[in-house]
Amino acid sequence: GVVSSVLSVITVIPIFLLCKKFFNQKYALIGAAIFIFEPRLIQNSLVGITEPLYLLLISISLVLFFSENKKFIFISFAIVALATIVRSEGLFLFIAYSILYIVRFRTNKKMIIKYVFAFFIFIIVVLPSISYRIYNYGHDGILMKVIRSQSEISISTNAQSSDWFLFAINGLVNLIKFLGWDLIPIFIFFVPVGFLLVIKRRKIQELSIVFILFIMLGPAWFAYLNNSDTRFLFVLYPLFCVLSLFTIEKFVSRFKKKNLVIGILFIGILVGSISFLEYKKIDYEYERDMFEIAGIVSQMTGGINTSTEINKYIKTA
């Protein structure tokens, strides 16, 4: 939990630098504040799972990829490779970077050679991890994870085409539903308008943010075919911070006392975060008792009603 919290705090630095690629320092600070006070991320950082490290690596790679320095762009492929080792969904970000790299440098005669070099960097970084996992666990932990997930879904749907179609629609519905939940309480006021502003402005670098966002929705949709959890969309939060600033900049520009408006927005973000955390506050002592009871019940009985509160702990216990 402590390590996860530290990683979450450190992530605010690349978030600030990412926002600074598109806005001045004042607005970049707001983007960083939105990220650090995002209540779902605060809750997630206390659990001690892989998201904080994954988000840190993703954020660093985004800063490097949007750099004007071509050497930093190559390093971004190495960082996204590390993110892929942490969570296999990072492979989709590599695909997004590959497409954007080709589009961005399409007029460069040496573009193909340079992209091959970037691809080679990615492979070199992930290869030791893949080799280790195959040797010790019998799978690479990246591609095989996707294939295994597809097999599990096929079994659950009996591999019928009609079932697959309904399953896919259900995944899309879950994606939209949890996307809406993840926008609450802060992003819901800024991201939708920011998205429309970026589309309207039609600047390549800004549209790249939207493109990456849509690519990263792919693994989230796949996850929602068979799962329900808001954290599958946390990878979008750095992009949400940037999109939010387009709305905030547009809104603040309408007022003469810009600093006062920015201060009010900052207070609103803080109040919204604290209110959400209080509303979603977890009684850890109560949850610990439920886990202990689940352990006792799992030893004494062969089953339990799904409607009971301790049901979620039975499998772990």
JSON list of C-alpha atoms in Angstrom, two decimals, residues 22-179:
[
{"chain": "A", "resi": 22, "resn": "PHE", "atom": "CA", "xyz": [-0.34, 21.31, -24.59]},
{"chain": "A", "resi": 23, "resn": "PHE", "atom": "CA", "xyz": [-0.84, 24.18, -22.09]},
{"chain": "A", "resi": 24, "resn": "ASN", "atom": "CA", "xyz": [1.13, 26.71, -20.07]},
{"chain": "A", "resi": 25, "resn": "GLN", "atom": "CA", "xyz": [2.42, 25.97, -16.59]},
{"chain": "A", "resi": 26, "resn": "LYS", "atom": "CA", "xyz": [-0.62, 27.38, -14.79]},
{"chain": "A", "resi": 27, "resn": "TYR", "atom": "CA", "xyz": [-3.04, 25.04, -16.55]},
{"chain": "A", "resi": 28, "resn": "ALA", "atom": "CA", "xyz": [-0.59, 22.14, -16.35]},
{"chain": "A", "resi": 29, "resn": "LEU", "atom": "CA", "xyz": [-0.69, 22.49, -12.56]},
{"chain": "A", "resi": 30, "resn": "ILE", "atom": "CA", "xyz": [-4.48, 22.20, -12.67]},
{"chain": "A", "resi": 31, "resn": "GLY", "atom": "CA", "xyz": [-4.18, 19.04, -14.76]},
{"chain": "A", "resi": 32, "resn": "ALA", "atom": "CA", "xyz": [-1.76, 17.58, -12.21]},
{"chain": "A", "resi": 33, "resn": "ALA", "atom": "CA", "xyz": [-4.11, 18.58, -9.37]},
{"chain": "A", "resi": 34, "resn": "ILE", "atom": "CA", "xyz": [-7.02, 16.83, -11.07]},
{"chain": "A", "resi": 35, "resn": "PHE", "atom": "CA", "xyz": [-4.95, 13.65, -11.27]},
{"chain": "A", "resi": 36, "resn": "ILE", "atom": "CA", "xyz": [-3.59, 13.70, -7.73]},
{"chain": "A", "resi": 37, "resn": "PHE", "atom": "CA", "xyz": [-7.01, 14.44, -6.22]},
{"chain": "A", "resi": 38, "resn": "GLU", "atom": "CA", "xyz": [-8.92, 11.93, -8.38]},
{"chain": "A", "resi": 39, "resn": "PRO", "atom": "CA", "xyz": [-10.70, 9.93, -5.64]},
{"chain": "A", "resi": 40, "resn": "ARG", "atom": "CA", "xyz": [-10.76, 6.60, -7.47]},
{"chain": "A", "resi": 41, "resn": "LEU", "atom": "CA", "xyz": [-7.00, 6.75, -7.92]},
{"chain": "A", "resi": 42, "resn": "ILE", "atom": "CA", "xyz": [-6.58, 7.62, -4.24]},
{"chain": "A", "resi": 43, "resn": "GLN", "atom": "CA", "xyz": [-8.62, 4.55, -3.29]},
{"chain": "A", "resi": 44, "resn": "ASN", "atom": "CA", "xyz": [-6.74, 2.39, -5.79]},
{"chain": "A", "resi": 45, "resn": "SER", "atom": "CA", "xyz": [-3.33, 3.48, -4.52]},
{"chain": "A", "resi": 46, "resn": "LEU", "atom": "CA", "xyz": [-4.17, 2.12, -1.06]},
{"chain": "A", "resi": 47, "resn": "VAL", "atom": "CA", "xyz": [-4.92, -1.40, -2.30]},
{"chain": "A", "resi": 48, "resn": "GLY", "atom": "CA", "xyz": [-1.37, -2.34, -3.31]},
{"chain": "A", "resi": 49, "resn": "ILE", "atom": "CA", "xyz": [-1.97, -3.65, -6.86]},
{"chain": "A", "resi": 50, "resn": "THR", "atom": "CA", "xyz": [-0.22, -2.99, -10.19]},
{"chain": "A", "resi": 51, "resn": "GLU", "atom": "CA", "xyz": [-2.20, 0.05, -11.43]},
{"chain": "A", "resi": 52, "resn": "PRO", "atom": "CA", "xyz": [-0.02, 2.77, -9.83]},
{"chain": "A", "resi": 53, "resn": "LEU", "atom": "CA", "xyz": [3.17, 1.39, -11.44]},
{"chain": "A", "resi": 54, "resn": "TYR", "atom": "CA", "xyz": [1.36, 0.85, -14.74]},
{"chain": "A", "resi": 55, "resn": "LEU", "atom": "CA", "xyz": [-0.02, 4.39, -14.72]},
{"chain": "A", "resi": 56, "resn": "LEU", "atom": "CA", "xyz": [3.40, 5.83, -13.86]},
{"chain": "A", "resi": 57, "resn": "LEU", "atom": "CA", "xyz": [5.04, 4.05, -16.81]},
{"chain": "A", "resi": 58, "resn": "ILE", "atom": "CA", "xyz": [2.20, 4.98, -19.18]},
{"chain": "A", "resi": 59, "resn": "SER", "atom": "CA", "xyz": [2.39, 8.63, -18.14]},
{"chain": "A", "resi": 60, "resn": "ILE", "atom": "CA", "xyz": [6.18, 8.76, -18.60]},
{"chain": "A", "resi": 61, "resn": "SER", "atom": "CA", "xyz": [5.88, 7.13, -22.04]},
{"chain": "A", "resi": 62, "resn": "LEU", "atom": "CA", "xyz": [3.25, 9.69, -23.10]},
{"chain": "A", "resi": 63, "resn": "VAL", "atom": "CA", "xyz": [5.50, 12.60, -22.07]},
{"chain": "A", "resi": 64, "resn": "LEU", "atom": "CA", "xyz": [8.41, 11.13, -24.03]},
{"chain": "A", "resi": 65, "resn": "PHE", "atom": "CA", "xyz": [6.31, 10.24, -27.08]},
{"chain": "A", "resi": 66, "resn": "PHE", "atom": "CA", "xyz": [4.97, 13.80, -27.44]},
{"chain": "A", "resi": 67, "resn": "SER", "atom": "CA", "xyz": [8.47, 15.24, -27.11]},
{"chain": "A", "resi": 68, "resn": "GLU", "atom": "CA", "xyz": [10.08, 17.14, -29.97]},
{"chain": "A", "resi": 69, "resn": "ASN", "atom": "CA", "xyz": [13.30, 15.27, -29.27]},
{"chain": "A", "resi": 70, "resn": "LYS", "atom": "CA", "xyz": [13.33, 12.13, -31.46]},
{"chain": "A", "resi": 71, "resn": "LYS", "atom": "CA", "xyz": [15.63, 10.31, -29.05]},
{"chain": "A", "resi": 72, "resn": "PHE", "atom": "CA", "xyz": [13.00, 10.66, -26.33]},
{"chain": "A", "resi": 73, "resn": "ILE", "atom": "CA", "xyz": [10.42, 9.15, -28.69]},
{"chain": "A", "resi": 74, "resn": "PHE", "atom": "CA", "xyz": [12.56, 6.02, -29.00]},
{"chain": "A", "resi": 75, "resn": "ILE", "atom": "CA", "xyz": [12.84, 5.88, -25.21]},
{"chain": "A", "resi": 76, "resn": "SER", "atom": "CA", "xyz": [9.02, 6.05, -25.01]},
{"chain": "A", "resi": 77, "resn": "PHE", "atom": "CA", "xyz": [8.89, 2.69, -26.83]},
{"chain": "A", "resi": 78, "resn": "ALA", "atom": "CA", "xyz": [11.17, 1.23, -24.14]},
{"chain": "A", "resi": 79, "resn": "ILE", "atom": "CA", "xyz": [8.98, 2.62, -21.36]},
{"chain": "A", "resi": 80, "resn": "VAL", "atom": "CA", "xyz": [5.77, 1.34, -22.95]},
{"chain": "A", "resi": 81, "resn": "ALA", "atom": "CA", "xyz": [7.49, -2.07, -23.19]},
{"chain": "A", "resi": 82, "resn": "LEU", "atom": "CA", "xyz": [8.01, -1.97, -19.41]},
{"chain": "A", "resi": 83, "resn": "ALA", "atom": "CA", "xyz": [4.33, -1.03, -19.01]},
{"chain": "A", "resi": 84, "resn": "THR", "atom": "CA", "xyz": [3.42, -4.05, -21.16]},
{"chain": "A", "resi": 85, "resn": "ILE", "atom": "CA", "xyz": [5.41, -6.28, -18.83]},
{"chain": "A", "resi": 86, "resn": "VAL", "atom": "CA", "xyz": [3.44, -4.91, -15.88]},
{"chain": "A", "resi": 87, "resn": "ARG", "atom": "CA", "xyz": [0.08, -5.24, -17.66]},
{"chain": "A", "resi": 88, "resn": "SER", "atom": "CA", "xyz": [-0.39, -6.84, -21.07]},
{"chain": "A", "resi": 89, "resn": "GLU", "atom": "CA", "xyz": [-2.80, -4.04, -22.12]},
{"chain": "A", "resi": 90, "resn": "GLY", "atom": "CA", "xyz": [0.29, -1.91, -22.70]},
{"chain": "A", "resi": 91, "resn": "LEU", "atom": "CA", "xyz": [0.62, -3.75, -26.02]},
{"chain": "A", "resi": 92, "resn": "PHE", "atom": "CA", "xyz": [-2.30, -1.68, -27.33]},
{"chain": "A", "resi": 93, "resn": "LEU", "atom": "CA", "xyz": [-0.48, 1.53, -26.47]},
{"chain": "A", "resi": 94, "resn": "PHE", "atom": "CA", "xyz": [2.52, 0.23, -28.42]},
{"chain": "A", "resi": 95, "resn": "ILE", "atom": "CA", "xyz": [0.20, -0.28, -31.41]},
{"chain": "A", "resi": 96, "resn": "ALA", "atom": "CA", "xyz": [-1.12, 3.28, -31.03]},
{"chain": "A", "resi": 97, "resn": "TYR", "atom": "CA", "xyz": [2.42, 4.67, -30.83]},
{"chain": "A", "resi": 98, "resn": "SER", "atom": "CA", "xyz": [3.42, 2.70, -33.92]},
{"chain": "A", "resi": 99, "resn": "ILE", "atom": "CA", "xyz": [0.57, 4.11, -36.00]},
{"chain": "A", "resi": 100, "resn": "LEU", "atom": "CA", "xyz": [1.10, 7.66, -34.77]},
{"chain": "A", "resi": 101, "resn": "TYR", "atom": "CA", "xyz": [4.85, 7.43, -35.34]},
{"chain": "A", "resi": 102, "resn": "ILE", "atom": "CA", "xyz": [4.34, 6.38, -38.95]},
{"chain": "A", "resi": 103, "resn": "VAL", "atom": "CA", "xyz": [1.79, 9.17, -39.51]},
{"chain": "A", "resi": 104, "resn": "ARG", "atom": "CA", "xyz": [3.93, 11.79, -37.77]},
{"chain": "A", "resi": 105, "resn": "PHE", "atom": "CA", "xyz": [7.12, 11.02, -39.69]},
{"chain": "A", "resi": 106, "resn": "ARG", "atom": "CA", "xyz": [5.58, 9.77, -42.95]},
{"chain": "A", "resi": 107, "resn": "THR", "atom": "CA", "xyz": [7.49, 12.38, -45.00]},
{"chain": "A", "resi": 108, "resn": "ASN", "atom": "CA", "xyz": [10.85, 11.31, -43.58]},
{"chain": "A", "resi": 109, "resn": "LYS", "atom": "CA", "xyz": [12.70, 9.05, -46.03]},
{"chain": "A", "resi": 110, "resn": "LYS", "atom": "CA", "xyz": [14.29, 7.09, -43.18]},
{"chain": "A", "resi": 111, "resn": "MET", "atom": "CA", "xyz": [10.99, 6.66, -41.32]},
{"chain": "A", "resi": 112, "resn": "ILE", "atom": "CA", "xyz": [10.75, 2.89, -41.94]},
{"chain": "A", "resi": 113, "resn": "ILE", "atom": "CA", "xyz": [14.30, 2.26, -40.72]},
{"chain": "A", "resi": 114, "resn": "LYS", "atom": "CA", "xyz": [13.73, 4.39, -37.62]},
{"chain": "A", "resi": 115, "resn": "TYR", "atom": "CA", "xyz": [10.44, 2.67, -36.83]},
{"chain": "A", "resi": 116, "resn": "VAL", "atom": "CA", "xyz": [12.13, -0.74, -37.15]},
{"chain": "A", "resi": 117, "resn": "PHE", "atom": "CA", "xyz": [14.66, 0.53, -34.60]},
{"chain": "A", "resi": 118, "resn": "ALA", "atom": "CA", "xyz": [11.81, 1.61, -32.26]},
{"chain": "A", "resi": 119, "resn": "PHE", "atom": "CA", "xyz": [10.15, -1.80, -32.74]},
{"chain": "A", "resi": 120, "resn": "PHE", "atom": "CA", "xyz": [13.46, -3.48, -31.98]},
{"chain": "A", "resi": 121, "resn": "ILE", "atom": "CA", "xyz": [13.78, -1.48, -28.74]},
{"chain": "A", "resi": 122, "resn": "PHE", "atom": "CA", "xyz": [10.31, -2.63, -27.67]},
{"chain": "A", "resi": 123, "resn": "ILE", "atom": "CA", "xyz": [11.12, -6.29, -28.39]},
{"chain": "A", "resi": 124, "resn": "ILE", "atom": "CA", "xyz": [14.50, -6.13, -26.63]},
{"chain": "A", "resi": 125, "resn": "VAL", "atom": "CA", "xyz": [12.88, -4.81, -23.44]},
{"chain": "A", "resi": 126, "resn": "VAL", "atom": "CA", "xyz": [9.98, -7.30, -23.29]},
{"chain": "A", "resi": 127, "resn": "LEU", "atom": "CA", "xyz": [11.96, -10.33, -24.48]},
{"chain": "A", "resi": 128, "resn": "PRO", "atom": "CA", "xyz": [13.70, -11.19, -21.16]},
{"chain": "A", "resi": 129, "resn": "SER", "atom": "CA", "xyz": [10.37, -11.10, -19.32]},
{"chain": "A", "resi": 130, "resn": "ILE", "atom": "CA", "xyz": [8.68, -13.22, -22.00]},
{"chain": "A", "resi": 131, "resn": "SER", "atom": "CA", "xyz": [11.52, -15.77, -21.92]},
{"chain": "A", "resi": 132, "resn": "TYR", "atom": "CA", "xyz": [11.40, -15.95, -18.12]},
{"chain": "A", "resi": 133, "resn": "ARG", "atom": "CA", "xyz": [7.64, -16.46, -18.03]},
{"chain": "A", "resi": 134, "resn": "ILE", "atom": "CA", "xyz": [7.66, -19.10, -20.76]},
{"chain": "A", "resi": 135, "resn": "TYR", "atom": "CA", "xyz": [10.45, -21.01, -19.00]},
{"chain": "A", "resi": 136, "resn": "ASN", "atom": "CA", "xyz": [8.85, -20.86, -15.53]},
{"chain": "A", "resi": 137, "resn": "TYR", "atom": "CA", "xyz": [5.11, -20.68, -16.24]},
{"chain": "A", "resi": 138, "resn": "GLY", "atom": "CA", "xyz": [4.68, -22.01, -19.76]},
{"chain": "A", "resi": 139, "resn": "HIS", "atom": "CA", "xyz": [3.26, -18.79, -21.22]},
{"chain": "A", "resi": 140, "resn": "ASP", "atom": "CA", "xyz": [4.55, -15.34, -22.15]},
{"chain": "A", "resi": 141, "resn": "GLY", "atom": "CA", "xyz": [2.08, -13.41, -19.97]},
{"chain": "A", "resi": 142, "resn": "ILE", "atom": "CA", "xyz": [1.19, -11.04, -22.83]},
{"chain": "A", "resi": 143, "resn": "LEU", "atom": "CA", "xyz": [-0.15, -12.63, -26.04]},
{"chain": "A", "resi": 144, "resn": "MET", "atom": "CA", "xyz": [-1.04, -15.93, -24.35]},
{"chain": "A", "resi": 145, "resn": "LYS", "atom": "CA", "xyz": [-3.03, -14.00, -21.77]},
{"chain": "A", "resi": 146, "resn": "VAL", "atom": "CA", "xyz": [-5.23, -12.60, -24.54]},
{"chain": "A", "resi": 147, "resn": "ILE", "atom": "CA", "xyz": [-5.61, -16.00, -26.17]},
{"chain": "A", "resi": 148, "resn": "ARG", "atom": "CA", "xyz": [-6.49, -17.61, -22.84]},
{"chain": "A", "resi": 149, "resn": "SER", "atom": "CA", "xyz": [-9.07, -14.91, -22.15]},
{"chain": "A", "resi": 150, "resn": "GLN", "atom": "CA", "xyz": [-10.63, -15.54, -25.56]},
{"chain": "A", "resi": 151, "resn": "SER", "atom": "CA", "xyz": [-10.85, -19.27, -24.76]},
{"chain": "A", "resi": 152, "resn": "GLU", "atom": "CA", "xyz": [-12.55, -18.54, -21.44]},
{"chain": "A", "resi": 153, "resn": "ILE", "atom": "CA", "xyz": [-15.06, -16.29, -23.18]},
{"chain": "A", "resi": 154, "resn": "SER", "atom": "CA", "xyz": [-15.69, -18.93, -25.84]},
{"chain": "A", "resi": 155, "resn": "ILE", "atom": "CA", "xyz": [-16.49, -21.47, -23.14]},
{"chain": "A", "resi": 156, "resn": "SER", "atom": "CA", "xyz": [-18.83, -19.08, -21.33]},
{"chain": "A", "resi": 157, "resn": "THR", "atom": "CA", "xyz": [-20.72, -18.32, -24.55]},
{"chain": "A", "resi": 158, "resn": "ASN", "atom": "CA", "xyz": [-20.54, -21.91, -25.91]},
{"chain": "A", "resi": 159, "resn": "ALA", "atom": "CA", "xyz": [-18.85, -20.37, -29.00]},
{"chain": "A", "resi": 160, "resn": "GLN", "atom": "CA", "xyz": [-22.18, -19.65, -30.71]},
{"chain": "A", "resi": 161, "resn": "SER", "atom": "CA", "xyz": [-22.08, -16.70, -33.11]},
{"chain": "A", "resi": 162, "resn": "SER", "atom": "CA", "xyz": [-25.33, -15.27, -31.76]},
{"chain": "A", "resi": 163, "resn": "ASP", "atom": "CA", "xyz": [-24.01, -15.56, -28.21]},
{"chain": "A", "resi": 164, "resn": "TRP", "atom": "CA", "xyz": [-20.79, -13.85, -29.24]},
{"chain": "A", "resi": 165, "resn": "PHE", "atom": "CA", "xyz": [-22.75, -10.95, -30.74]},
{"chain": "A", "resi": 166, "resn": "LEU", "atom": "CA", "xyz": [-24.80, -10.50, -27.56]},
{"chain": "A", "resi": 167, "resn": "PHE", "atom": "CA", "xyz": [-21.64, -10.90, -25.48]},
{"chain": "A", "resi": 168, "resn": "ALA", "atom": "CA", "xyz": [-19.91, -8.18, -27.51]},
{"chain": "A", "resi": 169, "resn": "ILE", "atom": "CA", "xyz": [-22.90, -5.84, -27.14]},
{"chain": "A", "resi": 170, "resn": "ASN", "atom": "CA", "xyz": [-22.96, -6.52, -23.40]},
{"chain": "A", "resi": 171, "resn": "GLY", "atom": "CA", "xyz": [-19.25, -5.65, -23.24]},
{"chain": "A", "resi": 172, "resn": "LEU", "atom": "CA", "xyz": [-19.94, -2.39, -25.08]},
{"chain": "A", "resi": 173, "resn": "VAL", "atom": "CA", "xyz": [-22.78, -1.54, -22.70]},
{"chain": "A", "resi": 174, "resn": "ASN", "atom": "CA", "xyz": [-20.53, -2.24, -19.71]},
{"chain": "A", "resi": 175, "resn": "LEU", "atom": "CA", "xyz": [-17.77, -0.14, -21.27]},
{"chain": "A", "resi": 176, "resn": "ILE", "atom": "CA", "xyz": [-20.09, 2.85, -21.69]},
{"chain": "A", "resi": 177, "resn": "LYS", "atom": "CA", "xyz": [-21.52, 2.38, -18.20]},
{"chain": "A", "resi": 178, "resn": "PHE", "atom": "CA", "xyz": [-18.17, 2.16, -16.44]},
{"chain": "A", "resi": 179, "resn": "LEU", "atom": "CA", "xyz": [-16.74, 4.96, -18.57]}
]
